[in-house]
Coordinates of C-alpha atoms in Angstrom, one line a residue:
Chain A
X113 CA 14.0 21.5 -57.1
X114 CA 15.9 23.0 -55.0
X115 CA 18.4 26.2 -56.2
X116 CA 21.6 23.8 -54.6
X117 CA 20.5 20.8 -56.0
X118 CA 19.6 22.2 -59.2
X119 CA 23.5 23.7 -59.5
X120 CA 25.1 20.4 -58.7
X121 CA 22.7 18.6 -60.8
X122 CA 23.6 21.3 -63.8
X123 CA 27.5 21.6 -62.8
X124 CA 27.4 17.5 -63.2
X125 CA 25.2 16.7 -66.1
X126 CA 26.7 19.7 -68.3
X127 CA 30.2 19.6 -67.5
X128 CA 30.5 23.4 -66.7
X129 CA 31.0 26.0 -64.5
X130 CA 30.4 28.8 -67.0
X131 CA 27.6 31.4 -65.3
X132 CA 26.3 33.2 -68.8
X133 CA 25.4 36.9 -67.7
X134 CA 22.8 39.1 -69.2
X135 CA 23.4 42.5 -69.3
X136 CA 21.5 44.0 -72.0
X137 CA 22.5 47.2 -73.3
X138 CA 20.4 48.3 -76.5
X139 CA 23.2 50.8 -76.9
X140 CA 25.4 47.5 -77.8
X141 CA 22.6 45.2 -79.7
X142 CA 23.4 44.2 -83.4
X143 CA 21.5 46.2 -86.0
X144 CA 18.6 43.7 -86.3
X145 CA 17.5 45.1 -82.9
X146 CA 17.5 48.4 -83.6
X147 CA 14.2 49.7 -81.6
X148 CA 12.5 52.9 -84.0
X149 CA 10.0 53.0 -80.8
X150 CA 10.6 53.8 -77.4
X151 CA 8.4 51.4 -76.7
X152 CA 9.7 48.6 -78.6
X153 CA 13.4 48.7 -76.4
X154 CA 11.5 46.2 -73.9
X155 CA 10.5 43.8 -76.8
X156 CA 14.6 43.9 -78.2
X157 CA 15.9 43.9 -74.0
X158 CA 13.2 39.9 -74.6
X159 CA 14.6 38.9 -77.9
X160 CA 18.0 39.5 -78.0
X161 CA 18.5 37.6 -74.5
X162 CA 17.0 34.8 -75.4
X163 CA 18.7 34.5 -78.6
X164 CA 21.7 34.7 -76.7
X165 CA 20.3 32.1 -73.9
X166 CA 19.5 29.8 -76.4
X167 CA 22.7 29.7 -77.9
X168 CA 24.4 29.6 -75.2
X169 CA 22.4 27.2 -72.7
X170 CA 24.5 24.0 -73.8
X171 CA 27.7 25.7 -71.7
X172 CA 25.5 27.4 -68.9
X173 CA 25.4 25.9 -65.4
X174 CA 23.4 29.0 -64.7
X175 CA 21.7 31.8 -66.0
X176 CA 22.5 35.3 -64.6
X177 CA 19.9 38.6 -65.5
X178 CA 21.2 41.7 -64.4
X179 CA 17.9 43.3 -63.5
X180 CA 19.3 46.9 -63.6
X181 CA 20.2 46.7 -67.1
X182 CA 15.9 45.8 -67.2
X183 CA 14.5 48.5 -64.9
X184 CA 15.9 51.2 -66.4
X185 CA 13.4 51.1 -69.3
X186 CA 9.9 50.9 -69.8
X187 CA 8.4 48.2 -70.1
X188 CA 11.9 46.1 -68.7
X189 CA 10.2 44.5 -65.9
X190 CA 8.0 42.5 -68.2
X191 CA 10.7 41.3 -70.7
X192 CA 13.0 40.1 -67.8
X193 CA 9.8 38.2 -66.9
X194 CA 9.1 36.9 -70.5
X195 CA 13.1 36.1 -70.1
X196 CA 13.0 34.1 -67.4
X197 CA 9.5 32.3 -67.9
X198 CA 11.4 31.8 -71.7
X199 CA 14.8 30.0 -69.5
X200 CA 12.6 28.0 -67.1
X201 CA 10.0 26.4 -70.4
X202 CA 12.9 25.7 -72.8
X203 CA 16.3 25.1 -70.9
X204 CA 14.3 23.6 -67.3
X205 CA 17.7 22.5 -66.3
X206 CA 19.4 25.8 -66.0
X207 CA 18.8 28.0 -62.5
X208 CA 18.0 31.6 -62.8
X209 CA 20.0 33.6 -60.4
X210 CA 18.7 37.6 -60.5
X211 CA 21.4 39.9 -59.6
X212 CA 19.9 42.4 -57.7
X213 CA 22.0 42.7 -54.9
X214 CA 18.7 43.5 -52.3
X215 CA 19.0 44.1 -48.7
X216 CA 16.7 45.9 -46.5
X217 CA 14.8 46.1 -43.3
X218 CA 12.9 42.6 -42.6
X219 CA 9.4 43.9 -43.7
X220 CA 10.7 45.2 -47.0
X221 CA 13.1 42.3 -47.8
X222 CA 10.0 40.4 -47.8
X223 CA 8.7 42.0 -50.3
X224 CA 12.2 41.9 -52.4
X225 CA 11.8 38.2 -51.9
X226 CA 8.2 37.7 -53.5
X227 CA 9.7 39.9 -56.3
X228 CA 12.5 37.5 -56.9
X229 CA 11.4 34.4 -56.2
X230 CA 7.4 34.9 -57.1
X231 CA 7.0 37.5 -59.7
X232 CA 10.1 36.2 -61.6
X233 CA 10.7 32.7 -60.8
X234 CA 14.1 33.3 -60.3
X235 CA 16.3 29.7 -58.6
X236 CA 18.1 32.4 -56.7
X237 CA 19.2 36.0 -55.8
X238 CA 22.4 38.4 -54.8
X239 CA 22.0 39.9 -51.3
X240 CA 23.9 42.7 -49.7
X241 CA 25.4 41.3 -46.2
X242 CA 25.2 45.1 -45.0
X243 CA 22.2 45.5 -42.6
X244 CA 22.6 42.0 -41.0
X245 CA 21.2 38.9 -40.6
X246 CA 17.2 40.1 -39.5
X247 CA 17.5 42.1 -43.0
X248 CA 18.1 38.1 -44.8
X249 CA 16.0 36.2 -42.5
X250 CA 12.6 36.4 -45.1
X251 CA 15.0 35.2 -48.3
X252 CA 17.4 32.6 -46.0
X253 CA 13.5 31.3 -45.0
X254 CA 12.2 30.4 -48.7
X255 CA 15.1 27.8 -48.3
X256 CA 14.4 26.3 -51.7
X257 CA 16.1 29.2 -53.3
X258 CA 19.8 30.4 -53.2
X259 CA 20.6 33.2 -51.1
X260 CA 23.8 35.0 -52.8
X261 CA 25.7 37.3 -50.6
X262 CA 28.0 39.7 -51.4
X263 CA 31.5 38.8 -50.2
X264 CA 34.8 40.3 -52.1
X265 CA 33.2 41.7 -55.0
X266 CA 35.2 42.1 -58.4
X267 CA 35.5 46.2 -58.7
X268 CA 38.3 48.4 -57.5
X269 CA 36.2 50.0 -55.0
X270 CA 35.7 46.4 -52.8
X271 CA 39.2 47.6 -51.8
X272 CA 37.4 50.7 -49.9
X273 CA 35.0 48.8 -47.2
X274 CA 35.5 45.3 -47.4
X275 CA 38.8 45.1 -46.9
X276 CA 39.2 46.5 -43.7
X277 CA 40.3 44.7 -40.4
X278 CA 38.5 44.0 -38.2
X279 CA 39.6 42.0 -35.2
X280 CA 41.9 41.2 -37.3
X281 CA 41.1 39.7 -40.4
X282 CA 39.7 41.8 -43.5
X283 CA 35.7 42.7 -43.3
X284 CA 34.9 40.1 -46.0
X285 CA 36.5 37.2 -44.5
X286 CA 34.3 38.0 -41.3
X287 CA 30.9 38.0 -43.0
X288 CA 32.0 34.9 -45.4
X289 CA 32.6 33.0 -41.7
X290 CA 29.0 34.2 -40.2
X291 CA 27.2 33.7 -43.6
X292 CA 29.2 29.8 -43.2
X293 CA 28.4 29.5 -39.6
X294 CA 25.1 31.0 -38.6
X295 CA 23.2 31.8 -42.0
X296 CA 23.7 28.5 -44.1
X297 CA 21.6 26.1 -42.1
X298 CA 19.3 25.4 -44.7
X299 CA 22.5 25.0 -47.5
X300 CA 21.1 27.6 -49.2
X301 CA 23.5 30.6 -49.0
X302 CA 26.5 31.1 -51.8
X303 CA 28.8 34.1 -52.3
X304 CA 29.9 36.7 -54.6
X305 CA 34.0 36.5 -54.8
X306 CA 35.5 39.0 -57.6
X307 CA 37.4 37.2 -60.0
X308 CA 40.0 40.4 -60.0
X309 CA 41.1 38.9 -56.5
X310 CA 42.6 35.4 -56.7
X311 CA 44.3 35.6 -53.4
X312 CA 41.2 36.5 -51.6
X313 CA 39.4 34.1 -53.5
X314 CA 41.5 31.3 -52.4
X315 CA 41.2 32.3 -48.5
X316 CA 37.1 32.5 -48.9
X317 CA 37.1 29.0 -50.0
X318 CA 39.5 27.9 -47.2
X319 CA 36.8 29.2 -45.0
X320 CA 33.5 28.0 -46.4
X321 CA 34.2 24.4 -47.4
X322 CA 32.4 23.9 -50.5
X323 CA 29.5 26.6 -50.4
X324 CA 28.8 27.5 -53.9
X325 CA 30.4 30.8 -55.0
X326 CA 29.5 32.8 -57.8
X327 CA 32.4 34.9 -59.4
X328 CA 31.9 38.1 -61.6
X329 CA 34.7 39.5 -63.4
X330 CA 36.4 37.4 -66.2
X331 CA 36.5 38.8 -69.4
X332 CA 35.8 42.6 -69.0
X333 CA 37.0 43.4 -65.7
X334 CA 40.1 41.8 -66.3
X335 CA 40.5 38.3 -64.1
X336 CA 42.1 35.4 -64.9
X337 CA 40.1 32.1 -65.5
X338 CA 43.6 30.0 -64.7
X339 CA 43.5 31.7 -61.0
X340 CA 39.7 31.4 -60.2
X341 CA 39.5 27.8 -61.1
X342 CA 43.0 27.1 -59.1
X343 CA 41.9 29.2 -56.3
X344 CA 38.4 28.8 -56.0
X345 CA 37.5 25.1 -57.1
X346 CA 36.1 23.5 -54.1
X347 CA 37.8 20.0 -53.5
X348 CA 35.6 18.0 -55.8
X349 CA 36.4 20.7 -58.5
X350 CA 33.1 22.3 -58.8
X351 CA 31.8 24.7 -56.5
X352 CA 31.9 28.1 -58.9
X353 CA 29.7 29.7 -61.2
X354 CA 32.3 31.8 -63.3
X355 CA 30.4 34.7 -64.8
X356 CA 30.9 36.2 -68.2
X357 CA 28.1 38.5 -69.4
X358 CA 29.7 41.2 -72.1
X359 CA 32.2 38.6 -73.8
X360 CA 29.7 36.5 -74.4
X361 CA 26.7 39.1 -75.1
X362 CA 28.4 41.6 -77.4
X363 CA 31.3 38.6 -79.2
X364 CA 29.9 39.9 -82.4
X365 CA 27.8 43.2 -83.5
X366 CA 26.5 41.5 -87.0
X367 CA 24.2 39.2 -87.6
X368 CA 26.4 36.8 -86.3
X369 CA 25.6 37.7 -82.8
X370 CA 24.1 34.5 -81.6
X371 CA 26.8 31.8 -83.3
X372 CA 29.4 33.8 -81.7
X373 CA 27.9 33.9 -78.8
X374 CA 27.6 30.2 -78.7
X375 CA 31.4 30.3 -79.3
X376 CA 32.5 32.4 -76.5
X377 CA 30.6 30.6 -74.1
X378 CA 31.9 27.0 -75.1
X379 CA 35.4 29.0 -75.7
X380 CA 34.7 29.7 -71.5
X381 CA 33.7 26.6 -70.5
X382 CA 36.4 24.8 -71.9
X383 CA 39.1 27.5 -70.8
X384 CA 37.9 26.9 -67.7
X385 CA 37.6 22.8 -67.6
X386 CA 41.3 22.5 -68.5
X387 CA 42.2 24.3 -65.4
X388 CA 40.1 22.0 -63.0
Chain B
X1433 CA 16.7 72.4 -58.1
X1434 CA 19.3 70.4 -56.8
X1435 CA 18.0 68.1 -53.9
X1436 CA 19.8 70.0 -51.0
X1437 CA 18.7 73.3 -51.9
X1438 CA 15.4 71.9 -52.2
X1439 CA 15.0 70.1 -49.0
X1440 CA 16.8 73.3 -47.3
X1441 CA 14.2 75.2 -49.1
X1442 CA 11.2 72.5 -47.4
X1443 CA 13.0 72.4 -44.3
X1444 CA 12.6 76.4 -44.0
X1445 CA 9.1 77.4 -45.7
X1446 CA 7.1 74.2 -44.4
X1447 CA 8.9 73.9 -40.7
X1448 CA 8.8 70.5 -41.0
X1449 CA 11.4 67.7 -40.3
X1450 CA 9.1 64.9 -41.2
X1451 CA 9.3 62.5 -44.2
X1452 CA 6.6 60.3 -45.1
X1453 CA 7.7 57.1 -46.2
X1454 CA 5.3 55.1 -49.2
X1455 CA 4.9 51.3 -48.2
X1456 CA 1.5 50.3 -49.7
X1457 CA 1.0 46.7 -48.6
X1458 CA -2.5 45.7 -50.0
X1459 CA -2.9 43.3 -47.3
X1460 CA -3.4 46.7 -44.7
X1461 CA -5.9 49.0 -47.4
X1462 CA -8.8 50.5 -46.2
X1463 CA -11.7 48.7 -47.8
X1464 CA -12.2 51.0 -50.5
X1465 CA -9.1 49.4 -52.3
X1466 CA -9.7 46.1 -52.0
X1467 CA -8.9 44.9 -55.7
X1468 CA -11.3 42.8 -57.1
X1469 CA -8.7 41.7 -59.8
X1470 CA -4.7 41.0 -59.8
X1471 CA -4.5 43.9 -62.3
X1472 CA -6.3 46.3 -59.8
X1473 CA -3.6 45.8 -57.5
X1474 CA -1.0 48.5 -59.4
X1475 CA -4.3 51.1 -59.6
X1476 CA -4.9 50.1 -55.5
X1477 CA -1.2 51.0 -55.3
X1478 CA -1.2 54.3 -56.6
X1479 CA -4.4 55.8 -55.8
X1480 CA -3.8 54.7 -51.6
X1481 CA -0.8 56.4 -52.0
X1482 CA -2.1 59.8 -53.8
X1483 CA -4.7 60.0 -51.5
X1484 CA -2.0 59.5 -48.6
X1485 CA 0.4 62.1 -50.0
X1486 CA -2.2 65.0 -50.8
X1487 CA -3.3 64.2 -47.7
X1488 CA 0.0 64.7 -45.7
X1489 CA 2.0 67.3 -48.5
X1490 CA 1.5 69.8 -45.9
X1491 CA 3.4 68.6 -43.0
X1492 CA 6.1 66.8 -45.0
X1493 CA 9.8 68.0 -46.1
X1494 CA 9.7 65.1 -48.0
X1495 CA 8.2 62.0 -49.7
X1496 CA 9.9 58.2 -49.4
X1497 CA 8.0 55.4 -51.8
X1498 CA 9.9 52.2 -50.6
X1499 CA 10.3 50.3 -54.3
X1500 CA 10.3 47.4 -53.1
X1501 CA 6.3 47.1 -52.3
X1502 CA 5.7 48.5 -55.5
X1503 CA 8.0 46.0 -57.6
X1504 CA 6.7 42.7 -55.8
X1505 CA 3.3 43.5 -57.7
X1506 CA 3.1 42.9 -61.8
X1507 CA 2.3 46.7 -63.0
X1508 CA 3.7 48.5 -59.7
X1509 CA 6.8 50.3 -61.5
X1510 CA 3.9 52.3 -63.6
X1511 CA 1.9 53.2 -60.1
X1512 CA 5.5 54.4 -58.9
X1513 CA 5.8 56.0 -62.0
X1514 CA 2.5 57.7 -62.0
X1515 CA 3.0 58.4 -58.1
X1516 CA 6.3 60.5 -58.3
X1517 CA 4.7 62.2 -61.6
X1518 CA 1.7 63.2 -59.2
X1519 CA 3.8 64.2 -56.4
X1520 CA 6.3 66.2 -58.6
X1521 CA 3.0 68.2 -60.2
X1522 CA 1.0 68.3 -57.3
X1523 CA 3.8 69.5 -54.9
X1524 CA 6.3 70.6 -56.5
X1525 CA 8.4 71.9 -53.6
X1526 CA 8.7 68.2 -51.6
X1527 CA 11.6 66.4 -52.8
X1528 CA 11.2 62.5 -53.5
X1529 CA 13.5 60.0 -52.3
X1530 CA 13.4 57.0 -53.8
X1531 CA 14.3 54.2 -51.1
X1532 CA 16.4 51.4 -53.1
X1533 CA 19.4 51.1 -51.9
X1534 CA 20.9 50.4 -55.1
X1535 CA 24.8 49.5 -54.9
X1536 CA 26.5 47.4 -57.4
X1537 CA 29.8 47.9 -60.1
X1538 CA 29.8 51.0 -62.1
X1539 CA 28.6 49.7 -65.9
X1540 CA 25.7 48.8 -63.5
X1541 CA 25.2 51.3 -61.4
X1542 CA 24.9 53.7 -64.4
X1543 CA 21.8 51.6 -65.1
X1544 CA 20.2 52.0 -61.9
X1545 CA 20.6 55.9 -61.9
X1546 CA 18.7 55.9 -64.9
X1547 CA 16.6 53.9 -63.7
X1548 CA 15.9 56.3 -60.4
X1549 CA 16.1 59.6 -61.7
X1550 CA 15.3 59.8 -65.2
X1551 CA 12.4 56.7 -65.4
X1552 CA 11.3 57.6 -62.0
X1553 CA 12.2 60.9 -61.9
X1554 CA 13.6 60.8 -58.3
X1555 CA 15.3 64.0 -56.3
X1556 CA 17.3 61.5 -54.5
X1557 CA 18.1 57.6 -53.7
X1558 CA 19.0 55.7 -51.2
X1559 CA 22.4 53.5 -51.6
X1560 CA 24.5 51.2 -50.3
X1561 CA 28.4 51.6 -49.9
X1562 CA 29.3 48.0 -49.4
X1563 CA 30.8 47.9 -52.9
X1564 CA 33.0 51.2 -52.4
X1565 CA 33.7 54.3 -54.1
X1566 CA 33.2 53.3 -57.9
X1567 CA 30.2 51.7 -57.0
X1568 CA 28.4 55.4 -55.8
X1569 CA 30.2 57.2 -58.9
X1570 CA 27.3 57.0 -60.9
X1571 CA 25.2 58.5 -59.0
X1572 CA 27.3 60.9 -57.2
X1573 CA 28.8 62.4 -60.7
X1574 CA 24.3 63.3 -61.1
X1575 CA 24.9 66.0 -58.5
X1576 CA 21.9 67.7 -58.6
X1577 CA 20.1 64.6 -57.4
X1578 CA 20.7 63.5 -53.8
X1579 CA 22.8 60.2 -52.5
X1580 CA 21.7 58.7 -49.1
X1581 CA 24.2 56.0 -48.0
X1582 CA 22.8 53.4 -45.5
X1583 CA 25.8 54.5 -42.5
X1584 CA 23.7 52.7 -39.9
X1585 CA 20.5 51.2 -39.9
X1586 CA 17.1 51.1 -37.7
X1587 CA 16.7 47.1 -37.9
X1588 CA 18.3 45.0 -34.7
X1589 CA 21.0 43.1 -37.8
X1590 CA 22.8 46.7 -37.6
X1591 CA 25.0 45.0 -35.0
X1592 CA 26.3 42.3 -36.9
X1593 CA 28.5 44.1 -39.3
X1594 CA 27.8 47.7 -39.4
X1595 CA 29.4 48.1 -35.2
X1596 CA 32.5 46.0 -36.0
X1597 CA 35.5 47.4 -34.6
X1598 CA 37.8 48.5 -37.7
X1599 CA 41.2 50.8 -36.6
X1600 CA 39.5 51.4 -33.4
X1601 CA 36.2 52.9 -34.3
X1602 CA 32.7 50.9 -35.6
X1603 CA 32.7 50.3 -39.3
X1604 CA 29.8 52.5 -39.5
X1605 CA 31.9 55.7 -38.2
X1606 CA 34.5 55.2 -40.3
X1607 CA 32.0 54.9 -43.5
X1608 CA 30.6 58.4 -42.5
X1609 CA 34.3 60.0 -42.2
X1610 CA 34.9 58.7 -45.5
X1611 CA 31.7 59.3 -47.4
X1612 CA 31.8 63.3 -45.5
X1613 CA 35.6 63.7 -46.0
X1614 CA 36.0 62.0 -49.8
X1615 CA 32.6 61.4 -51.8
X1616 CA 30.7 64.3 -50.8
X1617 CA 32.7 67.5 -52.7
X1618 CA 29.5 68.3 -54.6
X1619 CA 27.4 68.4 -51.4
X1620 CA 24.7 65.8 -52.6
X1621 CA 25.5 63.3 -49.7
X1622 CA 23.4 62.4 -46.5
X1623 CA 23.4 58.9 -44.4
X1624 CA 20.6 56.7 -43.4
X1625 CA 20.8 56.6 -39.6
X1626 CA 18.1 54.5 -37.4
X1627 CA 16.0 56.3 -34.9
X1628 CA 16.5 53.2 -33.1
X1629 CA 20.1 54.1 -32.0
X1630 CA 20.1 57.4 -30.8
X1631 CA 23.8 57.7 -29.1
X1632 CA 25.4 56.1 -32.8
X1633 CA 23.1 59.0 -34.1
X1634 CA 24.7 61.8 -32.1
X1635 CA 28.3 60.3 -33.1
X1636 CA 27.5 60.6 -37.0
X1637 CA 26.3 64.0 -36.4
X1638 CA 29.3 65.0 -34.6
X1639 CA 31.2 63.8 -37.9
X1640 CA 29.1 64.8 -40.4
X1641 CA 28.4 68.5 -40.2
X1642 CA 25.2 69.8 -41.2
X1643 CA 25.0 67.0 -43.4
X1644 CA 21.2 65.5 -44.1
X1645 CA 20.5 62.5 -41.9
X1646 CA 17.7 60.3 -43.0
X1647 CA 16.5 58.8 -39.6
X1648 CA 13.9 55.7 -40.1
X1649 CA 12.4 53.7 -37.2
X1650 CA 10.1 56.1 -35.5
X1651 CA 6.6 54.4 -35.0
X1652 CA 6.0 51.1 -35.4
X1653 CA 10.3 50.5 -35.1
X1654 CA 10.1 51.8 -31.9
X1655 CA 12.7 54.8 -31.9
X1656 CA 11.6 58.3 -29.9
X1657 CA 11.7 61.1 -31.3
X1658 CA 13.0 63.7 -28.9
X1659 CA 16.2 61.4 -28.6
X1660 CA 16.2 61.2 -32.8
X1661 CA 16.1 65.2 -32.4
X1662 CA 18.4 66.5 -29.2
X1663 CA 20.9 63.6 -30.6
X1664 CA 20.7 64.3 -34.7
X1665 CA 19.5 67.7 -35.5
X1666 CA 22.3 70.1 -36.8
X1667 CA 23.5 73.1 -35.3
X1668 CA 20.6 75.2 -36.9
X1669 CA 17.5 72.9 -35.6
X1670 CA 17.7 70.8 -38.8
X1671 CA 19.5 68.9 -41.1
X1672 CA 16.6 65.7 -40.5
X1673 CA 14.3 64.0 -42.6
X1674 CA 12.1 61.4 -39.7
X1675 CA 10.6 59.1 -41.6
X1676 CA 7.3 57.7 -40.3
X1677 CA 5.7 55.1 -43.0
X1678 CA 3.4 52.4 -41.2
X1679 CA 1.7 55.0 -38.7
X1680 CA 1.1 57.4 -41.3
X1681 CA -0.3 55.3 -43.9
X1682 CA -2.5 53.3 -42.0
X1683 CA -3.5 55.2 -39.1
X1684 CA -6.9 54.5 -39.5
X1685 CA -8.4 51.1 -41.8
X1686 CA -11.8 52.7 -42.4
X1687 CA -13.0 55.4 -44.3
X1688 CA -11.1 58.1 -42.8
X1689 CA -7.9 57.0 -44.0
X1690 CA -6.5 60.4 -45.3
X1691 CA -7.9 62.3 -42.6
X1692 CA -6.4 60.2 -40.0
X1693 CA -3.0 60.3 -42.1
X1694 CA -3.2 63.6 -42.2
X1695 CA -3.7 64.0 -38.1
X1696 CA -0.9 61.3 -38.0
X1697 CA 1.2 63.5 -39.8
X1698 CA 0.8 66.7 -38.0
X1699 CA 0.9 65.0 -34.7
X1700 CA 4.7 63.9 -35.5
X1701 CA 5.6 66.9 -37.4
X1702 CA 4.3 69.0 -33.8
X1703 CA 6.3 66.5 -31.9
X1704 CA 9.4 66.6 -34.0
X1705 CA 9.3 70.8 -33.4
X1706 CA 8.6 71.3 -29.8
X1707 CA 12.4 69.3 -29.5
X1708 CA 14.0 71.8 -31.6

């Protein structure tokens, strides 16, 4: 199915906007994961995150791997396969968006999109906007998957580049109009909008209608789930994949891990429903 | 050694500007490495490019694997592994960039400079600045390794964002005033700049200093090289790291692979010199 129909289809049938990030730090895993081998970090990066996906896939519209927190160890790139193979057998219904944030020349990009979309069977993946439309042409053409482009993003440094005017309006708002106008033929494009900047938030959705966009930053970084879901909600009150990845991953270091886990993220979800 | 000193170090004893870029794509192997199996593909991977690199270690300042055409194959981060292990024993004195352009927040940008210079074992990466400031931190604060922002690019989608007017100059000026003026105080910096647009070239340089310059799109991109080298060699005749990939690696398809890599190689390297 395709990534956009998949989202609607998940956003409808679950009742939630709730994005459930994995980020897995072994430096943060309960005690049961403790890895006495080097070699065994890649098995714990496998089990812990499906522990967590399991208990948490009731309240997920979408599954989120950060594949950073994967490559840096041995071994990673075959747990975050395991992972997602793991997602797509037991909870079909959920997409897989890997957060790798690519972008290259054209000939390279292609092979960032068999990674993504072959290798790991990933619904969809975060772009970087920077080098153009020629560097997303090979993702944008595998138009069953979701193209996610970085927009506003949540950290204080989005302040340094993206905010800048040009021709007067800020950076971001001039790719989020190109990415609306020229890139989304297929419907297949979405975008990354911090959740630390409401105001922003609410003028990207002014100017993409009711594109799909994916919002880091609740929880940790400090937004507010009252002012995404205000400001970002497209009109038929969906339209967002609110991400929460350490409040959800690391709600409890015991042995408890998983329950609370499965509490945060229906905590989230429900947070957020009352605000749409 | 840190990165700069040991490119300077290149640069001086090797006379040689020219930086051989690693994008094994199977598909263009001579025969010889045709992979009878999936799992040969990762052995096909690294032992084209070994026989490429000691085949070219002479005439190079430095060595690019492109991580992408090694991560769209199951097994390829181990034959990147084992490559940079080689290169770094073999010849010790060319630096490895590792071409990624990594950018994302700082909890994950942490991840990713483990990733490139401890698992890989990297000199230096290439990055994107999209994200800002705290987005580079991680990497820059690692200041004996190298950080290569993307400033502006070889591919024809350079013109979409990275030329956007913002206070009266492009958006790609003002990201090289900003990463030469703020983010480089340990010296680790240099820019990605396409051979493809030599006059942007010879405004960076007028910004930059002696900075490094990482120049892409000579070859098969179409760029000239005594444009890339009157426009975007320093004051002292370097300060440039060409990158040729596609017409060193597969010069010739038969048997003589390495040889005619290696006459590839010297060719440019002789070109790149009688403009200095």
């Amino acid at each position: 199915m395709r990534f956009a129909d998949k989202l609607r289809a998940r956003w409808d049938e679950a009742d939630t906007l709730l994005c459930v990030g994995l980020d897995p730090d072994p430096a943060k895993f309960p005690e049961a994961f403790a890895a006495s081998e080097p070699d065994d970090t890649a098995d714990a990066l496998f089990a812990f995150c499906r522990d967590i996906v399991d208990a948490t896939a009731a309240y997920a519209c979408a599954f989120k791997p950060q594949i950073a927190y994967f490559s840096a160890h041995n071994g990673g790139e075959a747990a975050l396969q395991r992972l997602i193979a793991h997602i797509n057998g037991a909870h079909p219904d959920v997409p897989v968006i890997l957060d790798a944030k690519r972008g290259d020349i054209g000939s390279t990009a292609s092979q960032y999109a068999i990674e993504a979309f072959d290798r790991y069977g990933a619904d969809a993946v975060t772009l970087n906007p920077y080098m153009g439309r020629d560097s997303a042409e090979p993702f944008l053409q595998r138009n069953d998957r979701g193209c996610i482009f970085l927009c506003h993003t949540s950290n204080p440094g989005a302040r340094d580049f993206q905010e800048l005017q040009v021709d007067g309006v800020p950076l971001y708002q001039r790719i989020a109009r190109t990415i609306a106008a020229d890139w989304n033929t297929d419907g297949n494009c979405a975008l990354v909008v911090g959740a630390t900047y409401p105001g922003e938030l609410k003028v990207i959705r002014g100017i993409v209608g009711d594109m799909p966009l994916l919002i880091p930053g609740v929880g940790a970084q400090g937004g507010d789930v009252e002012a995404v879901v205000r400001n970002g909600a497209a009109a038929d009150g969906a339209g967002l994949m609110i991400n929460s990845s350490r409040g959800i991953l690391y709600a409890s270091p015991g042995a408890g891990y998983a329950e609370a886990a499965a509490d945060a993220a229906r905590s989230l979800r429900d947070a957020i429903n009352r605000f749409r």
